[in-house]
Amino acid sequence: MFYLTEQFFSIQGEGKYAGIPSYFLRTGGCNLSCRGFGASYNVKGQEKMGCDTYFAVDSHFSSSWEKVDDASVLIAHLDEEFKKIGYIPQVVITGGEPLMYHKDEEFYAVIAWLVHQGTRITFETNGTVEIDFIRYGMYTQTTFALSIKLANSGEPKHKRIKPKAIANIVNYSKDSFFKFTIDKKLTQTTAFEEINEITSAFKKPNIYCMPVGESRANIWHNDRAVFEFCMKHGFNYSDRLHIRVFDTTQGV
């Protein structure tokens, strides 16, 4: 059994495959909260801070999440959705942290079906969950966007950096790339050192950096600094196209 907070057809807005039509499955629940990213939201009159997809992270919203306890029902729904679209799009599985469910029987059945459809599957993950790629071989046929959290997330280093989990994904997956969310302040302080520490163990790591922000206003506040940071260090710049267009992170 696993939980979905939303599913929708859109354009991938971030990372290596930005601009590609994609069907999104967003799971509920995460092992990090990333209060440092500064997205504010209200729970019973109390102002809280978290990541830009707080609605898929904070358990307060779990009553609205959809329980998936029969993979065949979701598979049939996806099949119908793809027929309406007219082709099989790229599928992005995000969260929350989707790999929390990687051992779940129903979750794995959905992944297996998608792999057999021949679609590119991209997991948006914080890279803290260690996958047994031998036992769960379908994951070797998928792509991983390793959105490893840096100090600006507000999470302690021992929680957000799991070297073995990261190495397993890089070494066993069909494709992977790093995607770091940074702000103006971090570009001027520890961002390069942190990124280098995480990625230096890998030969020619594929690195993308994107600006922090759950809204256009916050993206605009950080984008130029991140843009110039990427130019200085030879990293790829990733925009956040869905936020530029819709000014939101939900349902787009």
PDB file of C-alpha atoms in Angstrom, residues 59-215:
ATOM      1  CA  SER A  59       1.071  14.354   7.706  1.00  0.00           C
ATOM      2  CA  HIS A  60      -1.583  16.935   8.591  1.00  0.00           C
ATOM      3  CA  PHE A  61      -2.713  16.680   4.963  1.00  0.00           C
ATOM      4  CA  SER A  62      -2.738  12.867   4.874  1.00  0.00           C
ATOM      5  CA  SER A  63      -6.530  12.656   5.117  1.00  0.00           C
ATOM      6  CA  SER A  64      -6.678  13.980   1.558  1.00  0.00           C
ATOM      7  CA  TRP A  65      -4.126  11.503   0.188  1.00  0.00           C
ATOM      8  CA  GLU A  66      -5.349   8.618  -1.970  1.00  0.00           C
ATOM      9  CA  LYS A  67      -4.581   5.125  -0.678  1.00  0.00           C
ATOM     10  CA  VAL A  68      -3.352   2.745  -3.395  1.00  0.00           C
ATOM     11  CA  ASP A  69      -3.797  -0.824  -2.155  1.00  0.00           C
ATOM     12  CA  ASP A  70      -4.515  -2.442  -5.526  1.00  0.00           C
ATOM     13  CA  ALA A  71      -1.991  -1.742  -8.260  1.00  0.00           C
ATOM     14  CA  SER A  72      -4.335  -3.007 -10.973  1.00  0.00           C
ATOM     15  CA  VAL A  73      -6.765  -0.144 -10.334  1.00  0.00           C
ATOM     16  CA  LEU A  74      -4.079   2.514 -10.757  1.00  0.00           C
ATOM     17  CA  ILE A  75      -2.611   0.707 -13.776  1.00  0.00           C
ATOM     18  CA  ALA A  76      -6.021   0.632 -15.474  1.00  0.00           C
ATOM     19  CA  HIS A  77      -6.445   4.338 -14.750  1.00  0.00           C
ATOM     20  CA  LEU A  78      -3.004   5.167 -16.162  1.00  0.00           C
ATOM     21  CA  ASP A  79      -3.744   3.108 -19.263  1.00  0.00           C
ATOM     22  CA  GLU A  80      -6.912   5.148 -19.843  1.00  0.00           C
ATOM     23  CA  GLU A  81      -5.098   8.429 -19.201  1.00  0.00           C
ATOM     24  CA  PHE A  82      -2.374   7.557 -21.706  1.00  0.00           C
ATOM     25  CA  LYS A  83      -5.032   6.671 -24.303  1.00  0.00           C
ATOM     26  CA  LYS A  84      -6.632  10.092 -23.782  1.00  0.00           C
ATOM     27  CA  ILE A  85      -3.240  11.756 -24.185  1.00  0.00           C
ATOM     28  CA  GLY A  86      -2.674   9.803 -27.395  1.00  0.00           C
ATOM     29  CA  TYR A  87       0.779   8.503 -26.555  1.00  0.00           C
ATOM     30  CA  ILE A  88       2.744   7.188 -23.598  1.00  0.00           C
ATOM     31  CA  PRO A  89       4.455  10.182 -21.999  1.00  0.00           C
ATOM     32  CA  GLN A  90       7.462  10.290 -19.755  1.00  0.00           C
ATOM     33  CA  VAL A  91       6.378   9.457 -16.195  1.00  0.00           C
ATOM     34  CA  VAL A  92       7.774  11.395 -13.247  1.00  0.00           C
ATOM     35  CA  ILE A  93       7.341   9.924  -9.770  1.00  0.00           C
ATOM     36  CA  THR A  94       7.885  12.566  -7.138  1.00  0.00           C
ATOM     37  CA  GLY A  95       6.759  13.466  -3.651  1.00  0.00           C
ATOM     38  CA  GLY A  96       7.318  13.772  -0.799  1.00  0.00           C
ATOM     39  CA  GLU A  97       9.862  10.995  -1.073  1.00  0.00           C
ATOM     40  CA  PRO A  98       8.614   8.247  -3.432  1.00  0.00           C
ATOM     41  CA  LEU A  99      11.402   5.795  -2.653  1.00  0.00           C
ATOM     42  CA  MET A 100       9.995   5.324   0.844  1.00  0.00           C
ATOM     43  CA  TYR A 101       7.660   2.903  -0.969  1.00  0.00           C
ATOM     44  CA  HIS A 102      10.236   1.172  -3.164  1.00  0.00           C
ATOM     45  CA  LYS A 103       9.716  -2.223  -1.442  1.00  0.00           C
ATOM     46  CA  ASP A 104       5.938  -1.971  -1.442  1.00  0.00           C
ATOM     47  CA  GLU A 105       4.334  -4.702  -3.556  1.00  0.00           C
ATOM     48  CA  GLU A 106       1.682  -2.464  -5.127  1.00  0.00           C
ATOM     49  CA  PHE A 107       4.135   0.341  -5.812  1.00  0.00           C
ATOM     50  CA  TYR A 108       6.614  -2.045  -7.435  1.00  0.00           C
ATOM     51  CA  ALA A 109       3.862  -3.567  -9.595  1.00  0.00           C
ATOM     52  CA  VAL A 110       3.055  -0.117 -10.989  1.00  0.00           C
ATOM     53  CA  ILE A 111       6.745   0.504 -11.734  1.00  0.00           C
ATOM     54  CA  ALA A 112       7.030  -2.880 -13.481  1.00  0.00           C
ATOM     55  CA  TRP A 113       4.003  -2.097 -15.658  1.00  0.00           C
ATOM     56  CA  LEU A 114       5.402   1.300 -16.611  1.00  0.00           C
ATOM     57  CA  VAL A 115       8.785  -0.222 -17.482  1.00  0.00           C
ATOM     58  CA  HIS A 116       7.055  -2.739 -19.741  1.00  0.00           C
ATOM     59  CA  GLN A 117       5.254   0.129 -21.501  1.00  0.00           C
ATOM     60  CA  GLY A 118       8.649   1.393 -22.576  1.00  0.00           C
ATOM     61  CA  THR A 119       8.280   4.819 -20.996  1.00  0.00           C
ATOM     62  CA  ARG A 120      11.078   6.729 -19.324  1.00  0.00           C
ATOM     63  CA  ILE A 121      10.417   6.772 -15.576  1.00  0.00           C
ATOM     64  CA  THR A 122      12.142   9.457 -13.546  1.00  0.00           C
ATOM     65  CA  PHE A 123      12.179   9.339  -9.761  1.00  0.00           C
ATOM     66  CA  GLU A 124      12.575  12.690  -8.025  1.00  0.00           C
ATOM     67  CA  THR A 125      14.338  11.623  -4.825  1.00  0.00           C
ATOM     68  CA  ASN A 126      16.325  13.119  -1.970  1.00  0.00           C
ATOM     69  CA  GLY A 127      18.758  10.196  -2.289  1.00  0.00           C
ATOM     70  CA  THR A 128      18.512   9.002   1.309  1.00  0.00           C
ATOM     71  CA  VAL A 129      16.806   5.647   0.667  1.00  0.00           C
ATOM     72  CA  GLU A 130      19.075   2.684  -0.059  1.00  0.00           C
ATOM     73  CA  ILE A 131      17.637   0.474  -2.812  1.00  0.00           C
ATOM     74  CA  ASP A 132      18.461  -3.198  -3.311  1.00  0.00           C
ATOM     75  CA  PHE A 133      18.778  -3.102  -7.111  1.00  0.00           C
ATOM     76  CA  ILE A 134      19.438  -6.839  -7.280  1.00  0.00           C
ATOM     77  CA  ARG A 135      16.217  -7.828  -5.539  1.00  0.00           C
ATOM     78  CA  TYR A 136      14.164  -5.031  -7.122  1.00  0.00           C
ATOM     79  CA  GLY A 137      15.593  -5.160 -10.614  1.00  0.00           C
ATOM     80  CA  MET A 138      12.998  -2.934 -12.305  1.00  0.00           C
ATOM     81  CA  TYR A 139      14.676   0.090 -10.749  1.00  0.00           C
ATOM     82  CA  THR A 140      17.746  -0.535 -12.908  1.00  0.00           C
ATOM     83  CA  GLN A 141      15.560   0.450 -15.880  1.00  0.00           C
ATOM     84  CA  THR A 142      14.646   3.853 -14.454  1.00  0.00           C
ATOM     85  CA  THR A 143      16.135   7.327 -14.142  1.00  0.00           C
ATOM     86  CA  PHE A 144      16.854   9.125 -10.865  1.00  0.00           C
ATOM     87  CA  ALA A 145      16.970  12.871 -10.295  1.00  0.00           C
ATOM     88  CA  LEU A 146      19.099  13.003  -7.161  1.00  0.00           C
ATOM     89  CA  SER A 147      17.853  16.108  -5.398  1.00  0.00           C
ATOM     90  CA  ILE A 148      20.290  15.878  -2.504  1.00  0.00           C
ATOM     91  CA  LYS A 149      19.570  18.475   0.168  1.00  0.00           C
ATOM     92  CA  LEU A 150      22.224  20.981   1.183  1.00  0.00           C
ATOM     93  CA  ALA A 151      22.643  22.994   4.391  1.00  0.00           C
ATOM     94  CA  ASN A 152      20.017  25.554   3.325  1.00  0.00           C
ATOM     95  CA  SER A 153      17.337  22.848   3.687  1.00  0.00           C
ATOM     96  CA  GLY A 154      17.637  23.118   7.452  1.00  0.00           C
ATOM     97  CA  GLU A 155      18.112  19.360   7.786  1.00  0.00           C
ATOM     98  CA  PRO A 156      21.124  17.972   9.719  1.00  0.00           C
ATOM     99  CA  LYS A 157      23.827  16.526   7.502  1.00  0.00           C
ATOM    100  CA  HIS A 158      23.547  12.977   8.872  1.00  0.00           C
ATOM    101  CA  LYS A 159      19.890  12.838   7.784  1.00  0.00           C
ATOM    102  CA  ARG A 160      20.217  14.352   4.303  1.00  0.00           C
ATOM    103  CA  ILE A 161      23.491  12.813   3.070  1.00  0.00           C
ATOM    104  CA  LYS A 162      23.584   9.020   2.667  1.00  0.00           C
ATOM    105  CA  PRO A 163      26.686   8.171   0.564  1.00  0.00           C
ATOM    106  CA  LYS A 164      25.889   4.467   0.088  1.00  0.00           C
ATOM    107  CA  ALA A 165      22.314   5.177  -1.034  1.00  0.00           C
ATOM    108  CA  ILE A 166      23.575   7.765  -3.524  1.00  0.00           C
ATOM    109  CA  ALA A 167      26.320   5.470  -4.851  1.00  0.00           C
ATOM    110  CA  ASN A 168      23.875   2.597  -5.373  1.00  0.00           C
ATOM    111  CA  ILE A 169      21.622   4.805  -7.471  1.00  0.00           C
ATOM    112  CA  VAL A 170      24.479   6.202  -9.577  1.00  0.00           C
ATOM    113  CA  ASN A 171      26.041   2.774 -10.118  1.00  0.00           C
ATOM    114  CA  TYR A 172      22.953   0.662 -10.805  1.00  0.00           C
ATOM    115  CA  SER A 173      20.335   2.902 -12.427  1.00  0.00           C
ATOM    116  CA  LYS A 174      19.789   3.357 -16.145  1.00  0.00           C
ATOM    117  CA  ASP A 175      20.445   7.091 -15.804  1.00  0.00           C
ATOM    118  CA  SER A 176      20.920   9.582 -12.971  1.00  0.00           C
ATOM    119  CA  PHE A 177      21.793  13.195 -12.418  1.00  0.00           C
ATOM    120  CA  PHE A 178      22.225  15.518  -9.447  1.00  0.00           C
ATOM    121  CA  LYS A 179      19.814  18.408  -8.919  1.00  0.00           C
ATOM    122  CA  PHE A 180      20.574  20.861  -6.122  1.00  0.00           C
ATOM    123  CA  THR A 181      18.175  23.537  -4.881  1.00  0.00           C
ATOM    124  CA  ILE A 182      20.152  26.577  -3.802  1.00  0.00           C
ATOM    125  CA  ASP A 183      19.512  30.195  -2.914  1.00  0.00           C
ATOM    126  CA  LYS A 184      21.405  33.433  -3.369  1.00  0.00           C
ATOM    127  CA  LYS A 185      23.050  33.240   0.055  1.00  0.00           C
ATOM    128  CA  LEU A 186      24.292  29.684  -0.448  1.00  0.00           C
ATOM    129  CA  THR A 187      25.896  30.549  -3.819  1.00  0.00           C
ATOM    130  CA  GLN A 188      28.060  33.029  -1.921  1.00  0.00           C
ATOM    131  CA  THR A 189      28.983  30.708   0.940  1.00  0.00           C
ATOM    132  CA  THR A 190      29.114  26.893   1.042  1.00  0.00           C
ATOM    133  CA  ALA A 191      27.229  25.673  -2.066  1.00  0.00           C
ATOM    134  CA  PHE A 192      30.253  24.744  -4.162  1.00  0.00           C
ATOM    135  CA  GLU A 193      32.040  22.963  -1.321  1.00  0.00           C
ATOM    136  CA  GLU A 194      28.906  21.018  -0.389  1.00  0.00           C
ATOM    137  CA  ILE A 195      28.175  19.976  -3.969  1.00  0.00           C
ATOM    138  CA  ASN A 196      31.779  18.981  -4.558  1.00  0.00           C
ATOM    139  CA  GLU A 197      31.855  16.872  -1.389  1.00  0.00           C
ATOM    140  CA  ILE A 198      28.754  14.959  -2.488  1.00  0.00           C
ATOM    141  CA  THR A 199      29.666  14.431  -6.144  1.00  0.00           C
ATOM    142  CA  SER A 200      33.477  14.142  -6.188  1.00  0.00           C
ATOM    143  CA  ALA A 201      33.333  10.345  -5.745  1.00  0.00           C
ATOM    144  CA  PHE A 202      31.723   9.979  -9.174  1.00  0.00           C
ATOM    145  CA  LYS A 203      33.313  10.269 -12.601  1.00  0.00           C
ATOM    146  CA  LYS A 204      31.945  13.256 -14.544  1.00  0.00           C
ATOM    147  CA  PRO A 205      28.820  13.737 -12.438  1.00  0.00           C
ATOM    148  CA  ASN A 206      25.905  15.379 -14.251  1.00  0.00           C
ATOM    149  CA  ILE A 207      25.061  18.379 -12.028  1.00  0.00           C
ATOM    150  CA  TYR A 208      22.097  20.756 -12.238  1.00  0.00           C
ATOM    151  CA  CYS A 209      21.448  23.657  -9.891  1.00  0.00           C
ATOM    152  CA  MET A 210      18.105  25.411  -9.583  1.00  0.00           C
ATOM    153  CA  PRO A 211      16.860  28.350  -7.507  1.00  0.00           C
ATOM    154  CA  VAL A 212      14.902  27.908  -4.296  1.00  0.00           C
ATOM    155  CA  GLY A 213      11.326  29.126  -4.561  1.00  0.00           C
ATOM    156  CA  GLU A 214       7.729  28.017  -4.361  1.00  0.00           C
ATOM    157  CA  SER A 215       6.567  31.140  -6.214  1.00  0.00           C
TER     158      SER A 215
END
